[in-house]
């Protein structure tokens, strides 16, 4: 889960993105406004990793409804954009359940602009957290209000996610960056993967980002290492403080700008 399901819980850094959710029939609707702090470095475009975080929120809340009182954990998450994402204005996400099975839950999200222009689609799958003692709070609600605190610095800076050379990004573990199971948030892991790829393509943005979460990142820092060939990136994400275990893999594709793409 990206944003805490407990209204009384300490604030999470991704709450500062201003994403609010409401019921929409059997699905959920989410909305937020883009600010410059959400832009890709060197490009006036919304980060694809932020769409991934919002998709994780919407689909995760739907999963909570089905799996309650157990806590769901994300297995896979992908975002596919139709075109370069906007630099300003509201973004709306409409999420619905695709499959609510006994072991795996799947949901999809359609992101649009305020004028209902399609921006991207996202899909996510979940399973119950292995620990049966991990349960949702009694105050759980799928309707999340906008938090008063707003992001005032670039997201990567706020998260402490740094590019460490070509193809490498490092994300520290922070108390306000954890998910409901106390491990590094999946939306922030998406940010680390995005930063690793974009370090190989400065000034570009991602048109797609797909993540496979293999095991929780418990200790950190998470180190994302990317390779890029003909605009297609591969990323390994490792929990460096926990025996350098592989915590996830990602694939990403960049929008081709005027800059020549070099193989790395």
C-alpha atoms as one frame of an Amber mdcrd trajectory, in Angstrom:
protein
   0.000   0.000   0.000   1.218   3.485  -0.801  -0.697   5.629   1.668  -1.550
   4.578   5.210  -5.033   3.131   5.638  -5.216   4.508   9.175  -6.305   8.194
   9.343  -4.668   8.495  12.770  -1.297   7.134  11.644   1.798   9.335  11.314
   2.024  11.074   7.965   3.598   9.286   5.025   5.758  11.254   2.586   3.551
  10.167  -0.328   0.551  11.746   1.424   2.184  15.004   0.348   1.291  14.237
  -3.279  -2.250  15.331  -2.434  -4.015  12.237  -3.741  -7.573  11.819  -2.431
  -9.873   8.844  -3.031 -13.658   8.397  -3.026 -16.016   5.535  -3.781 -17.326
   5.282  -7.348 -19.914   2.510  -7.479 -18.055  -0.763  -6.989 -14.751   0.920
  -7.818 -12.704   3.851  -6.568 -11.870   7.268  -7.933  -8.729   9.213  -7.063
  -7.645  12.730  -7.942  -4.663  15.034  -7.437  -3.176  18.110  -9.086   0.295
  18.081 -10.630   2.862  20.447  -9.125   6.452  21.190 -10.226   7.773  19.034
  -7.347   6.249  16.033  -9.170   8.148  16.646 -12.416  10.834  14.461 -13.954
  14.239  16.152 -13.431  15.073  18.200 -16.506  11.616  17.720 -18.038   8.294
  19.403 -17.253   6.428  16.102 -17.101   4.710  14.215 -14.306   6.804  11.296
 -13.085   5.577   7.884 -14.198   6.567   6.563 -10.760   3.981   8.899  -9.220
   1.287   7.345 -11.385   2.585   3.972 -10.172   2.244   5.134  -6.547  -1.306
   6.381  -7.167  -2.217   3.145  -8.960  -0.825   1.164  -6.027  -3.002   3.224
  -3.686  -6.241   2.781  -5.632  -5.809  -0.915  -6.379  -4.459  -1.622  -2.910
  -7.500  -0.028  -1.282  -9.772  -2.194  -3.431  -7.720  -5.227  -2.375  -8.150
  -4.217   1.273 -11.917  -4.292   0.864 -11.750  -7.897  -0.321  -8.978  -9.189
   1.944  -9.908  -7.341   5.153  -8.970  -7.682   7.906  -5.752  -9.091   6.379
  -3.271  -6.683   4.779  -2.594  -7.056   1.031   0.924  -6.847  -0.430   1.700
  -5.892  -4.011   2.997  -8.621  -6.316   3.091  -6.818  -9.670   2.426  -3.275
 -10.808   2.698  -1.694 -14.239   1.884   1.685 -15.806   1.602   2.326 -19.558
   1.263   5.916 -20.814  -0.351   6.881 -24.100   1.835   9.970 -24.507   4.251
  12.089 -22.444   2.487  12.993 -19.221   1.292  16.563 -18.589   3.155  19.188
 -16.595   0.167  20.675 -14.764  -3.512  20.257 -14.059  -5.572  17.596 -12.303
  -5.168  13.863 -12.869  -7.992  11.445 -12.174  -7.764   7.690 -11.698 -10.689
   5.292 -11.940 -10.006   1.832 -10.485 -12.059  -1.346 -10.767 -11.673  -4.972
  -9.743 -10.647  -7.434 -12.449 -10.409 -10.575 -10.318 -10.974 -11.226  -6.635
  -9.691 -14.783  -6.187  -8.907 -16.744  -3.022  -5.160 -16.192  -3.349  -4.610
 -13.354  -5.853  -6.458 -10.073  -6.355  -6.147  -8.060  -9.601  -7.363  -4.540
 -10.353  -6.914  -1.981 -13.130  -6.812   1.826 -13.273  -7.521   4.288 -16.065
  -5.877   7.683 -15.633  -7.337  10.738 -17.379  -6.912  14.493 -17.416  -9.619
  16.840 -16.166 -11.016  16.925 -19.698 -11.287  13.110 -19.679  -8.340  12.747
 -22.071  -6.786   9.294 -21.557  -3.321   9.535 -20.018  -2.339   6.007 -18.944
  -3.518   2.612 -17.810  -2.203   0.612 -14.865  -2.652  -2.904 -13.542  -1.726
  -4.457 -10.208  -1.961  -7.802  -8.441  -1.902  -8.530  -4.714  -1.751 -11.368
  -2.221  -2.359 -11.456   1.530   0.631 -10.626   3.702   2.103 -13.951   4.948
   1.910 -12.785   8.567  -1.696 -13.466   9.728  -1.152 -11.176  12.710  -0.798
  -8.168  10.406  -4.300  -6.716  10.118  -5.975  -3.507   8.990  -6.885  -0.955
  11.678 -10.536  -0.754  12.815 -10.663   2.778  11.352  -9.776   1.560   7.852
 -11.535   3.405   5.021 -11.064   3.366   1.256 -11.830   7.089   1.195  -8.629
   9.052   1.794  -8.857  12.820   2.300  -6.284  15.277   0.981  -3.622  15.862
   3.620  -2.772  19.460   4.452   0.994  19.011   3.984   2.039  19.262   0.340
   5.255  18.321  -1.427   7.525  21.381  -1.481  10.713  19.834  -2.879  11.282
  17.391  -5.775  10.050  13.911  -4.879  13.433  12.204  -5.221  14.978  14.802
  -2.926  12.132  14.403  -0.430  12.663  10.633  -0.423  16.461  10.952  -0.251
  16.730   8.951  -3.484  20.086   9.759  -5.114  21.616   8.885  -8.445  25.018
   7.344  -7.789  26.654   7.285 -11.173  25.397   5.951 -14.464  22.499   3.530
 -14.054  22.473   3.453 -10.247  20.028   5.001  -7.774  19.988   4.557  -3.997
  16.838   4.860  -1.866  17.223   4.943   1.944  14.726   3.407   4.348  12.824
   6.121   6.197  10.078   5.888   8.800   7.710   8.032   6.725   8.333   5.911
   3.635   7.097   2.529   4.859   3.989   0.599   3.903   1.364  -1.061   6.122
   3.656  -4.053   6.756   6.579  -1.877   7.889   8.732  -2.356   4.789   9.869
   0.088   2.104   6.888   1.390   0.175   6.282  -0.028  -3.306   5.676   3.414
  -4.796   9.081   4.579  -3.560  10.700   1.454  -5.008   9.113   2.496  -8.329
  10.792   5.896  -7.874  14.193   4.232  -7.371  13.743   2.152 -10.528  12.714
   5.251 -12.494  15.707   7.242 -11.246  18.140   4.474 -12.186  16.794   4.359
 -15.755  16.609   8.144 -16.162  20.228   8.476 -15.037  21.000   6.813 -18.387
  18.617   9.077 -20.302  18.761  12.569 -18.741  15.994  14.866 -19.912  13.727
  12.024 -21.002  10.716  10.519 -19.220   9.264   7.026 -19.007   6.339   5.878
 -21.130   6.064   2.582 -19.251   7.176   1.103 -15.959   6.542  -2.469 -14.816
   7.571  -3.847 -11.434   7.708  -7.357  -9.968   7.994  -7.318  -6.182   9.900
 -10.460  -5.180  10.286  -9.884  -1.445   9.940  -6.947   0.963  12.758  -4.433
   1.322  13.090  -4.506   5.108  16.393  -2.789   5.892  17.602  -0.608   3.034
  19.037   1.269   1.410  17.445  -0.110  -1.759  19.912  -0.031  -4.632  18.474
   0.090  -8.157  20.816  -0.857 -10.993  19.654  -0.270 -14.566  20.704  -1.159
 -18.089  19.314   0.621 -21.152  19.280  -0.522 -24.774  17.335   1.170 -27.571
  15.106   2.908 -25.065  14.229  -0.260 -23.111  15.514  -0.474 -19.545  15.998
  -3.394 -17.159  16.385  -2.781 -13.429  17.395  -4.913 -10.467  16.412  -3.691
  -6.999  18.325  -5.021  -4.007  18.008  -4.558  -0.247  21.644  -3.743   0.434
  21.247  -3.861   4.220  19.715  -7.326   4.129  22.410  -9.379   2.449  21.951
  -7.542  -0.856  18.861  -9.673  -1.497  16.968  -9.173  -4.733  13.740  -7.436
  -3.712  12.347  -6.693  -7.159  12.902  -6.327 -10.878  11.550  -3.711 -13.251
  11.309  -2.923 -16.930  10.878   0.547 -18.347  10.677   2.226 -21.726  11.524
   5.849 -22.336   9.933   8.347 -24.676  12.428   9.115 -27.438  13.261  12.805
 -27.452  15.639  14.717 -29.679  18.613  13.324 -27.764  20.254  10.231 -29.237
  19.811   7.151 -27.067  23.038   5.391 -26.192  23.240   1.733 -25.184  24.428
   1.320 -21.629
